[in-house]
């Protein structure tokens, strides 16, 4: 399974006066989807960082289709785009309770050695967990 879905209830502080989710909050929703996808594969950011690996976002693209509103329960679907090398790419789809697509997005993250601050290839222990 190279995708995962998580529900997120829109909180009041994530919206404007009209109850519409501020566009910047979708990046957080993507991060939540991505970290849970990795966690279910047995990979945690904490363990990566403890082993000297950072995984920063180097590119993010979002296409907004429709607004999420206060108290909506949105579903974030996260999918691995391809087997990672130096980069790992994810596609996302955020839908509302009616199944309508609100946002389609892509993120690209790079594996970085914390000491050298240079890109490295995806460690074998991570690659092994992603191909299960």
Short mmCIF file of C-alpha atoms in Angstrom, two decimals:
data_model
loop_
_atom_site.label_atom_id
_atom_site.label_comp_id
_atom_site.label_asym_id
_atom_site.label_seq_id
_atom_site.Cartn_x
_atom_site.Cartn_y
_atom_site.Cartn_z
CA UNK A 1 0.00 0.00 0.00
CA UNK A 2 1.69 3.19 -1.15
CA UNK A 3 -1.08 5.51 -0.01
CA UNK A 4 -2.74 6.40 3.25
CA UNK A 5 -5.71 8.52 4.27
CA UNK A 6 -6.20 10.48 7.47
CA UNK A 7 -9.15 12.57 8.66
CA UNK A 8 -8.57 16.09 9.97
CA UNK A 9 -11.24 18.26 11.57
CA UNK A 10 -10.84 21.91 10.59
CA UNK A 11 -10.24 23.98 13.72
CA UNK A 12 -11.57 27.48 14.27
CA UNK A 13 -8.07 29.01 14.41
CA UNK A 14 -7.32 27.68 10.91
CA UNK A 15 -10.09 29.76 9.35
CA UNK A 16 -10.78 33.37 8.53
CA UNK A 17 -13.80 35.40 9.67
CA UNK A 18 -15.95 33.70 7.02
CA UNK A 19 -15.06 30.24 8.31
CA UNK A 20 -12.86 29.39 5.29
CA UNK A 21 -9.53 27.61 5.86
CA UNK A 22 -6.59 29.96 5.25
CA UNK A 23 -4.57 28.67 2.29
CA UNK A 24 -1.36 28.36 4.32
CA UNK A 25 -2.90 25.73 6.59
CA UNK A 26 -3.05 23.20 3.77
CA UNK A 27 0.76 22.84 3.97
CA UNK A 28 0.30 21.65 7.57
CA UNK A 29 -2.39 19.19 6.47
CA UNK A 30 0.03 17.80 3.86
CA UNK A 31 2.73 17.43 6.50
CA UNK A 32 0.32 15.60 8.79
CA UNK A 33 -0.61 13.22 5.98
CA UNK A 34 3.03 12.63 5.03
CA UNK A 35 4.30 12.02 8.56
CA UNK A 36 1.47 9.57 9.27
CA UNK A 37 2.12 7.77 5.95
CA UNK A 38 5.80 7.40 6.92
CA UNK A 39 4.93 6.35 10.48
CA UNK A 40 2.67 3.57 9.20
CA UNK A 41 5.62 2.36 7.13
CA UNK A 42 7.73 2.23 10.31
CA UNK A 43 9.66 5.46 9.64
CA UNK A 44 9.68 8.43 11.99
CA UNK A 45 11.22 11.86 11.58
CA UNK A 46 12.65 11.56 15.09
CA UNK A 47 14.53 8.36 14.23
CA UNK A 48 15.78 9.83 10.95
CA UNK A 49 17.08 12.92 12.72
CA UNK A 50 18.68 10.82 15.47
CA UNK A 51 20.52 8.90 12.73
CA UNK A 52 21.75 12.17 11.18
CA UNK A 53 19.25 12.57 8.34
CA UNK A 54 17.04 15.57 7.63
CA UNK A 55 14.14 15.49 5.18
CA UNK A 56 13.26 19.09 4.29
CA UNK A 57 10.61 20.06 1.76
CA UNK A 58 12.38 21.46 -1.31
CA UNK A 59 9.31 21.93 -3.49
CA UNK A 60 5.56 22.19 -2.89
CA UNK A 61 2.76 22.72 -5.37
CA UNK A 62 -0.91 23.09 -4.45
CA UNK A 63 -3.92 23.45 -6.72
CA UNK A 64 -6.95 24.78 -4.84
CA UNK A 65 -10.33 23.59 -6.17
CA UNK A 66 -12.78 24.39 -3.38
CA UNK A 67 -12.66 25.74 0.17
CA UNK A 68 -12.68 23.72 3.37
CA UNK A 69 -14.79 25.27 6.11
CA UNK A 70 -14.71 25.44 9.89
CA UNK A 71 -15.63 22.10 11.52
CA UNK A 72 -15.44 20.16 8.24
CA UNK A 73 -13.75 16.79 8.48
CA UNK A 74 -11.42 16.65 5.51
CA UNK A 75 -9.61 13.56 4.32
CA UNK A 76 -5.94 13.84 3.32
CA UNK A 77 -4.84 11.10 0.94
CA UNK A 78 -1.05 10.79 0.71
CA UNK A 79 0.61 8.70 -1.97
CA UNK A 80 4.24 7.95 -2.76
CA UNK A 81 4.84 9.09 -6.33
CA UNK A 82 7.86 6.87 -7.11
CA UNK A 83 10.70 4.99 -5.46
CA UNK A 84 12.96 7.58 -3.83
CA UNK A 85 16.59 8.22 -4.70
CA UNK A 86 17.99 11.49 -3.30
CA UNK A 87 14.46 12.91 -3.31
CA UNK A 88 11.16 11.50 -2.19
CA UNK A 89 7.97 12.74 -3.87
CA UNK A 90 4.40 12.60 -2.64
CA UNK A 91 1.04 13.34 -4.27
CA UNK A 92 -1.91 14.42 -2.15
CA UNK A 93 -5.63 14.84 -2.50
CA UNK A 94 -7.71 16.59 0.14
CA UNK A 95 -11.44 15.94 -0.01
CA UNK A 96 -14.45 17.02 2.04
CA UNK A 97 -17.12 14.82 3.61
CA UNK A 98 -19.04 14.77 0.31
CA UNK A 99 -15.96 13.40 -1.45
CA UNK A 100 -15.39 16.63 -3.39
CA UNK A 101 -11.76 17.40 -4.19
CA UNK A 102 -10.64 20.53 -2.35
CA UNK A 103 -6.90 20.47 -3.04
CA UNK A 104 -4.49 18.49 -5.18
CA UNK A 105 -0.84 18.84 -4.22
CA UNK A 106 2.68 17.53 -4.64
CA UNK A 107 5.70 17.80 -2.36
CA UNK A 108 9.33 16.94 -3.00
CA UNK A 109 11.65 16.35 -0.05
CA UNK A 110 15.40 15.73 -0.10
CA UNK A 111 17.44 13.40 2.08
CA UNK A 112 20.14 15.58 3.68
CA UNK A 113 23.13 14.57 5.81
CA UNK A 114 22.86 16.70 8.98
CA UNK A 115 26.64 17.00 9.39
CA UNK A 116 27.60 17.93 5.84
CA UNK A 117 24.28 19.59 4.91
CA UNK A 118 24.61 17.81 1.56
CA UNK A 119 22.07 15.62 -0.26
CA UNK A 120 22.44 11.86 0.14
CA UNK A 121 20.66 8.92 -1.41
CA UNK A 122 17.74 7.41 0.44
CA UNK A 123 19.20 5.15 3.14
CA UNK A 124 18.69 1.43 2.53
CA UNK A 125 16.83 0.94 5.82
CA UNK A 126 14.24 3.49 4.71
CA UNK A 127 14.07 2.17 1.15
CA UNK A 128 13.43 -1.33 2.50
CA UNK A 129 10.44 -0.14 4.52
CA UNK A 130 8.98 1.77 1.57
CA UNK A 131 8.97 -1.22 -0.76
CA UNK A 132 7.07 -3.51 1.63
#
